[in-house]
Each structure stands twice: as structure tokens, then as C-alpha cells.
Amino acid sequence: MNVSQILKQKGNRVVSVSDNATVSEAAAILAREGIGAVLVLDGAGRVAGILSERDLVRGFASHGAAVLTLGVAEVMTRDVVFCRPEDSIDQVMGEMTTRRFRHLPVLENGRLTGIVSIGDVVKYRLMETEAEAESLRQYIAAG
Ligand code: AMP
């Protein structure tokens, strides 16, 4: 199973926020959408960064409640790592583990086509494992 199969089921929606938004606005979006990260887009719609719950926690630790009035650009991560639709689940899991983050936006020919989280990856890896176990059971039952 690969990233494009995950996106086929979960869809291509990517929740984003403008790089002019405040941290407070971004936090409201994370809460409303029940997600852990938003992509930050510049005025031309290009990816300027990614802002996750971790960045909010770090921001609170260094600025206190004043972090809410800062611009997202001050706390986001600028150097965004992407994955590709053809990447396997194992590749994506490896990337998330090595780099210690839980979100990978998907780029296809320079276009943003979705985002996968560690939750998606675990869910589809489990489905894959269950399918493998089932086919083994059927193989054994067939004698
Ligand atoms: P996360 O585990 O995804 O909540 O993120 C942990 C840290 O990594 C935060 O500082 C995020 O801004 C950053 N981060 C998350 N996803 C990515 C990504 N795909 N590329 C670069 N940084 C990321």
C-alpha cells in the first residue's frame, strides 16, 4: 500500500492557513478541524511552512500566553518535508520516525495533493496487516 491509496480513501483536502494569520487563528482551526497540523501558505498559495501542536507548545513555553498574538510565521517550521504519492507506507513511517514528526504533506508534480498523518499511516498499516493475516488463514484453510 502507498500514499496514493491512502489519499484515495481519505481525500485530498489539506487544511491550511495564511502566513498572515495569528497563532490564535491557527489554534482555532486545529481545534475546529480536530487535526494536529496546518500548512501555512503565502499570498501566492505556495507552502511557506507547517504549524503543528508541537510548535504551539514550544511557543507557549517560550512566550507564555502572548504566543497567541504572534503571527504563525514566527512559530511555524519553514523547511517543510514532503512525501510523494508513490511512496510506500513503510517509507513514510520511516521518514516520520527518523525526523520525529507526525505529518507529511504530499506533493505530486509540484502540486499539493494531500497530507498524511501518523494516524493515517498506522490505520492503513493495520488494515494491510489484517489483510495479510486473512489471506494466510484462507491459504491454510484451503489445505
Ligand atoms: P508533529 O510531530 O507533526 O506535530 O511536528 C513536530 C515538529 O515537526 C513541529 O515543529 C512541526 O512544525 C514539524 N513538522 C511536522 N511535520 C513536518 C514536515 N512535514 N516537514 C517539516 N517539519 C514538520
PDB file of C-alpha atoms and ligand atoms in Angstrom:
ATOM      1  CA  MET A   1       0.000   0.000   0.000  1.00  0.00           C
ATOM      2  CA  ASN A   2       1.238   3.502  -0.772  1.00  0.00           C
ATOM      3  CA  VAL A   3       0.393   7.141  -0.144  1.00  0.00           C
ATOM      4  CA  SER A   4      -1.867   7.490  -3.200  1.00  0.00           C
ATOM      5  CA  GLN A   5      -4.044   4.610  -1.923  1.00  0.00           C
ATOM      6  CA  ILE A   6      -4.380   6.350   1.434  1.00  0.00           C
ATOM      7  CA  LEU A   7      -5.383   9.590  -0.304  1.00  0.00           C
ATOM      8  CA  LYS A   8      -7.917   7.750  -2.475  1.00  0.00           C
ATOM      9  CA  GLN A   9      -9.760   6.822   0.706  1.00  0.00           C
ATOM     10  CA  LYS A  10      -9.199   9.859   2.883  1.00  0.00           C
ATOM     11  CA  GLY A  11      -9.369  12.506   0.159  1.00  0.00           C
ATOM     12  CA  ASN A  12      -7.123  15.335  -0.992  1.00  0.00           C
ATOM     13  CA  ARG A  13      -8.207  18.042   1.407  1.00  0.00           C
ATOM     14  CA  VAL A  14      -5.367  19.956   3.031  1.00  0.00           C
ATOM     15  CA  VAL A  15      -6.297  22.359   5.809  1.00  0.00           C
ATOM     16  CA  SER A  16      -4.216  25.494   5.524  1.00  0.00           C
ATOM     17  CA  VAL A  17      -3.835  28.956   6.956  1.00  0.00           C
ATOM     18  CA  SER A  18      -2.414  32.170   5.506  1.00  0.00           C
ATOM     19  CA  ASP A  19       1.058  33.239   6.597  1.00  0.00           C
ATOM     20  CA  ASN A  20      -0.598  36.471   7.796  1.00  0.00           C
ATOM     21  CA  ALA A  21      -2.771  34.621  10.325  1.00  0.00           C
ATOM     22  CA  THR A  22      -2.124  34.763  14.064  1.00  0.00           C
ATOM     23  CA  VAL A  23      -1.263  31.756  16.187  1.00  0.00           C
ATOM     24  CA  SER A  24      -4.645  32.171  17.860  1.00  0.00           C
ATOM     25  CA  GLU A  25      -6.428  31.823  14.475  1.00  0.00           C
ATOM     26  CA  ALA A  26      -4.350  28.757  13.600  1.00  0.00           C
ATOM     27  CA  ALA A  27      -5.094  27.180  17.000  1.00  0.00           C
ATOM     28  CA  ALA A  28      -8.827  27.721  16.423  1.00  0.00           C
ATOM     29  CA  ILE A  29      -8.537  25.910  13.065  1.00  0.00           C
ATOM     30  CA  LEU A  30      -6.670  22.969  14.626  1.00  0.00           C
ATOM     31  CA  ALA A  31      -9.368  22.695  17.310  1.00  0.00           C
ATOM     32  CA  ARG A  32     -12.302  23.060  14.892  1.00  0.00           C
ATOM     33  CA  GLU A  33     -10.916  20.516  12.429  1.00  0.00           C
ATOM     34  CA  GLY A  34      -9.672  18.090  15.081  1.00  0.00           C
ATOM     35  CA  ILE A  35      -6.225  17.915  13.457  1.00  0.00           C
ATOM     36  CA  GLY A  36      -2.647  18.265  14.652  1.00  0.00           C
ATOM     37  CA  ALA A  37      -1.067  20.450  11.974  1.00  0.00           C
ATOM     38  CA  VAL A  38      -1.916  23.032   9.315  1.00  0.00           C
ATOM     39  CA  LEU A  39       0.055  24.018   6.281  1.00  0.00           C
ATOM     40  CA  VAL A  40       0.923  27.697   6.078  1.00  0.00           C
ATOM     41  CA  LEU A  41       0.521  29.246   2.609  1.00  0.00           C
ATOM     42  CA  ASP A  42       1.889  32.544   1.329  1.00  0.00           C
ATOM     43  CA  GLY A  43      -0.099  35.076  -0.720  1.00  0.00           C
ATOM     44  CA  ALA A  44       0.650  33.164  -3.926  1.00  0.00           C
ATOM     45  CA  GLY A  45      -0.629  29.890  -2.452  1.00  0.00           C
ATOM     46  CA  ARG A  46       2.875  28.461  -2.051  1.00  0.00           C
ATOM     47  CA  VAL A  47       3.777  26.423   1.023  1.00  0.00           C
ATOM     48  CA  ALA A  48       5.578  28.742   3.446  1.00  0.00           C
ATOM     49  CA  GLY A  49       5.693  26.340   6.389  1.00  0.00           C
ATOM     50  CA  ILE A  50       3.860  23.931   8.650  1.00  0.00           C
ATOM     51  CA  LEU A  51       2.490  24.617  12.101  1.00  0.00           C
ATOM     52  CA  SER A  52       1.742  21.744  14.453  1.00  0.00           C
ATOM     53  CA  GLU A  53       0.618  21.309  18.072  1.00  0.00           C
ATOM     54  CA  ARG A  54       4.284  20.898  18.979  1.00  0.00           C
ATOM     55  CA  ASP A  55       5.046  24.403  17.692  1.00  0.00           C
ATOM     56  CA  LEU A  56       2.188  25.775  19.803  1.00  0.00           C
ATOM     57  CA  VAL A  57       3.538  24.053  22.916  1.00  0.00           C
ATOM     58  CA  ARG A  58       7.052  25.350  22.191  1.00  0.00           C
ATOM     59  CA  GLY A  59       5.598  28.824  21.621  1.00  0.00           C
ATOM     60  CA  PHE A  60       3.729  28.721  24.940  1.00  0.00           C
ATOM     61  CA  ALA A  61       6.881  27.592  26.726  1.00  0.00           C
ATOM     62  CA  SER A  62       8.916  30.491  25.362  1.00  0.00           C
ATOM     63  CA  HIS A  63       6.354  33.334  25.107  1.00  0.00           C
ATOM     64  CA  GLY A  64       3.568  32.373  27.512  1.00  0.00           C
ATOM     65  CA  ALA A  65       0.015  33.368  26.525  1.00  0.00           C
ATOM     66  CA  ALA A  66       1.450  36.154  24.324  1.00  0.00           C
ATOM     67  CA  VAL A  67       2.210  33.478  21.726  1.00  0.00           C
ATOM     68  CA  LEU A  68      -1.457  33.654  20.691  1.00  0.00           C
ATOM     69  CA  THR A  69      -0.963  37.180  19.317  1.00  0.00           C
ATOM     70  CA  LEU A  70       2.152  36.290  17.296  1.00  0.00           C
ATOM     71  CA  GLY A  71       1.983  35.596  13.576  1.00  0.00           C
ATOM     72  CA  VAL A  72       2.097  31.930  12.541  1.00  0.00           C
ATOM     73  CA  ALA A  73       5.259  32.693  10.585  1.00  0.00           C
ATOM     74  CA  GLU A  74       7.069  33.282  13.881  1.00  0.00           C
ATOM     75  CA  VAL A  75       6.461  29.804  15.260  1.00  0.00           C
ATOM     76  CA  MET A  76       5.998  27.545  12.222  1.00  0.00           C
ATOM     77  CA  THR A  77       8.635  25.254  10.718  1.00  0.00           C
ATOM     78  CA  ARG A  78       9.788  26.699   7.388  1.00  0.00           C
ATOM     79  CA  ASP A  79      11.678  23.790   5.938  1.00  0.00           C
ATOM     80  CA  VAL A  80       8.769  21.501   5.070  1.00  0.00           C
ATOM     81  CA  VAL A  81       9.448  17.877   4.160  1.00  0.00           C
ATOM     82  CA  PHE A  82       7.000  16.299   1.690  1.00  0.00           C
ATOM     83  CA  CYS A  83       6.281  12.782   0.534  1.00  0.00           C
ATOM     84  CA  ARG A  84       5.148  11.559  -2.903  1.00  0.00           C
ATOM     85  CA  PRO A  85       2.032   9.605  -3.897  1.00  0.00           C
ATOM     86  CA  GLU A  86       4.165   6.618  -4.908  1.00  0.00           C
ATOM     87  CA  ASP A  87       5.926   6.389  -1.511  1.00  0.00           C
ATOM     88  CA  SER A  88       5.118   3.214   0.412  1.00  0.00           C
ATOM     89  CA  ILE A  89       3.619   3.229   3.897  1.00  0.00           C
ATOM     90  CA  ASP A  90       6.886   1.816   5.224  1.00  0.00           C
ATOM     91  CA  GLN A  91       8.863   4.684   3.652  1.00  0.00           C
ATOM     92  CA  VAL A  92       6.526   7.262   5.154  1.00  0.00           C
ATOM     93  CA  MET A  93       6.654   5.582   8.584  1.00  0.00           C
ATOM     94  CA  GLY A  94      10.452   5.521   8.386  1.00  0.00           C
ATOM     95  CA  GLU A  95      10.589   9.217   7.469  1.00  0.00           C
ATOM     96  CA  MET A  96       8.260  10.185  10.334  1.00  0.00           C
ATOM     97  CA  THR A  97      10.243   8.091  12.806  1.00  0.00           C
ATOM     98  CA  THR A  98      13.662   9.364  11.725  1.00  0.00           C
ATOM     99  CA  ARG A  99      12.674  13.020  11.540  1.00  0.00           C
ATOM    100  CA  ARG A 100      10.409  12.852  14.603  1.00  0.00           C
ATOM    101  CA  PHE A 101       7.286  14.424  13.146  1.00  0.00           C
ATOM    102  CA  ARG A 102       3.796  13.141  12.503  1.00  0.00           C
ATOM    103  CA  HIS A 103       2.669  14.898   9.326  1.00  0.00           C
ATOM    104  CA  LEU A 104       3.781  14.673   5.715  1.00  0.00           C
ATOM    105  CA  PRO A 105       2.132  16.782   3.021  1.00  0.00           C
ATOM    106  CA  VAL A 106       2.025  15.084  -0.381  1.00  0.00           C
ATOM    107  CA  LEU A 107       3.493  16.703  -3.496  1.00  0.00           C
ATOM    108  CA  GLU A 108       2.702  15.447  -6.985  1.00  0.00           C
ATOM    109  CA  ASN A 109       4.490  17.246  -9.824  1.00  0.00           C
ATOM    110  CA  GLY A 110       4.974  20.261  -7.587  1.00  0.00           C
ATOM    111  CA  ARG A 111       1.294  20.343  -6.620  1.00  0.00           C
ATOM    112  CA  LEU A 112      -0.021  19.776  -3.107  1.00  0.00           C
ATOM    113  CA  THR A 113      -2.379  16.784  -3.289  1.00  0.00           C
ATOM    114  CA  GLY A 114      -2.976  15.871   0.338  1.00  0.00           C
ATOM    115  CA  ILE A 115      -1.452  15.256   3.722  1.00  0.00           C
ATOM    116  CA  VAL A 116      -0.870  12.059   5.654  1.00  0.00           C
ATOM    117  CA  SER A 117      -0.580  11.909   9.422  1.00  0.00           C
ATOM    118  CA  ILE A 118       0.881   9.211  11.609  1.00  0.00           C
ATOM    119  CA  GLY A 119      -2.735   8.277  12.477  1.00  0.00           C
ATOM    120  CA  ASP A 120      -3.490   7.565   8.804  1.00  0.00           C
ATOM    121  CA  VAL A 121      -0.290   5.578   8.421  1.00  0.00           C
ATOM    122  CA  VAL A 122      -0.968   3.393  11.468  1.00  0.00           C
ATOM    123  CA  LYS A 123      -4.599   2.837  10.373  1.00  0.00           C
ATOM    124  CA  TYR A 124      -3.638   1.680   6.860  1.00  0.00           C
ATOM    125  CA  ARG A 125      -0.672  -0.373   8.093  1.00  0.00           C
ATOM    126  CA  LEU A 126      -3.078  -2.228  10.419  1.00  0.00           C
ATOM    127  CA  MET A 127      -5.526  -2.813   7.560  1.00  0.00           C
ATOM    128  CA  GLU A 128      -2.654  -4.170   5.479  1.00  0.00           C
ATOM    129  CA  THR A 129      -1.543  -6.492   8.295  1.00  0.00           C
ATOM    130  CA  GLU A 130      -5.099  -7.740   8.794  1.00  0.00           C
ATOM    131  CA  ALA A 131      -5.469  -8.432   5.053  1.00  0.00           C
ATOM    132  CA  GLU A 132      -2.180 -10.391   5.067  1.00  0.00           C
ATOM    133  CA  ALA A 133      -3.307 -12.430   8.105  1.00  0.00           C
ATOM    134  CA  GLU A 134      -6.663 -13.166   6.446  1.00  0.00           C
ATOM    135  CA  SER A 135      -5.063 -14.383   3.233  1.00  0.00           C
ATOM    136  CA  LEU A 136      -2.730 -16.626   5.261  1.00  0.00           C
ATOM    137  CA  ARG A 137      -5.767 -18.027   7.159  1.00  0.00           C
ATOM    138  CA  GLN A 138      -7.512 -18.745   3.847  1.00  0.00           C
ATOM    139  CA  TYR A 139      -4.376 -20.360   2.430  1.00  0.00           C
ATOM    140  CA  ILE A 140      -4.066 -22.656   5.473  1.00  0.00           C
ATOM    141  CA  ALA A 141      -7.819 -23.461   5.486  1.00  0.00           C
ATOM    142  CA  ALA A 142      -7.656 -24.393   1.781  1.00  0.00           C
ATOM    143  CA  GLY A 143      -5.119 -27.076   2.787  1.00  0.00           C
TER     144      GLY A 143
HETATM  145  P1  AMP B   1       4.411  16.917  14.583  1.00  0.00           P
HETATM  146  O1  AMP B   1       5.015  15.725  15.229  1.00  0.00           O
HETATM  147  O2  AMP B   1       3.983  16.653  13.177  1.00  0.00           O
HETATM  148  O3  AMP B   1       3.337  17.549  15.416  1.00  0.00           O
HETATM  149  O4  AMP B   1       5.567  18.024  14.423  1.00  0.00           O
HETATM  150  C1  AMP B   1       6.715  18.114  15.215  1.00  0.00           C
HETATM  151  C2  AMP B   1       7.587  19.259  14.687  1.00  0.00           C
HETATM  152  O5  AMP B   1       7.974  18.982  13.332  1.00  0.00           O
HETATM  153  C3  AMP B   1       6.899  20.632  14.623  1.00  0.00           C
HETATM  154  O6  AMP B   1       7.884  21.621  14.862  1.00  0.00           O
HETATM  155  C4  AMP B   1       6.391  20.734  13.197  1.00  0.00           C
HETATM  156  O7  AMP B   1       6.303  22.070  12.710  1.00  0.00           O
HETATM  157  C5  AMP B   1       7.455  19.968  12.441  1.00  0.00           C
HETATM  158  N1  AMP B   1       6.889  19.262  11.289  1.00  0.00           N
HETATM  159  C6  AMP B   1       5.784  18.496  11.236  1.00  0.00           C
HETATM  160  N2  AMP B   1       5.602  17.972  10.028  1.00  0.00           N
HETATM  161  C7  AMP B   1       6.634  18.437   9.269  1.00  0.00           C
HETATM  162  C8  AMP B   1       7.019  18.270   7.893  1.00  0.00           C
HETATM  163  N3  AMP B   1       6.333  17.501   7.053  1.00  0.00           N
HETATM  164  N4  AMP B   1       8.120  18.939   7.465  1.00  0.00           N
HETATM  165  C9  AMP B   1       8.867  19.692   8.315  1.00  0.00           C
HETATM  166  N5  AMP B   1       8.567  19.883   9.607  1.00  0.00           N
HETATM  167  C10 AMP B   1       7.459  19.260  10.083  1.00  0.00           C
END
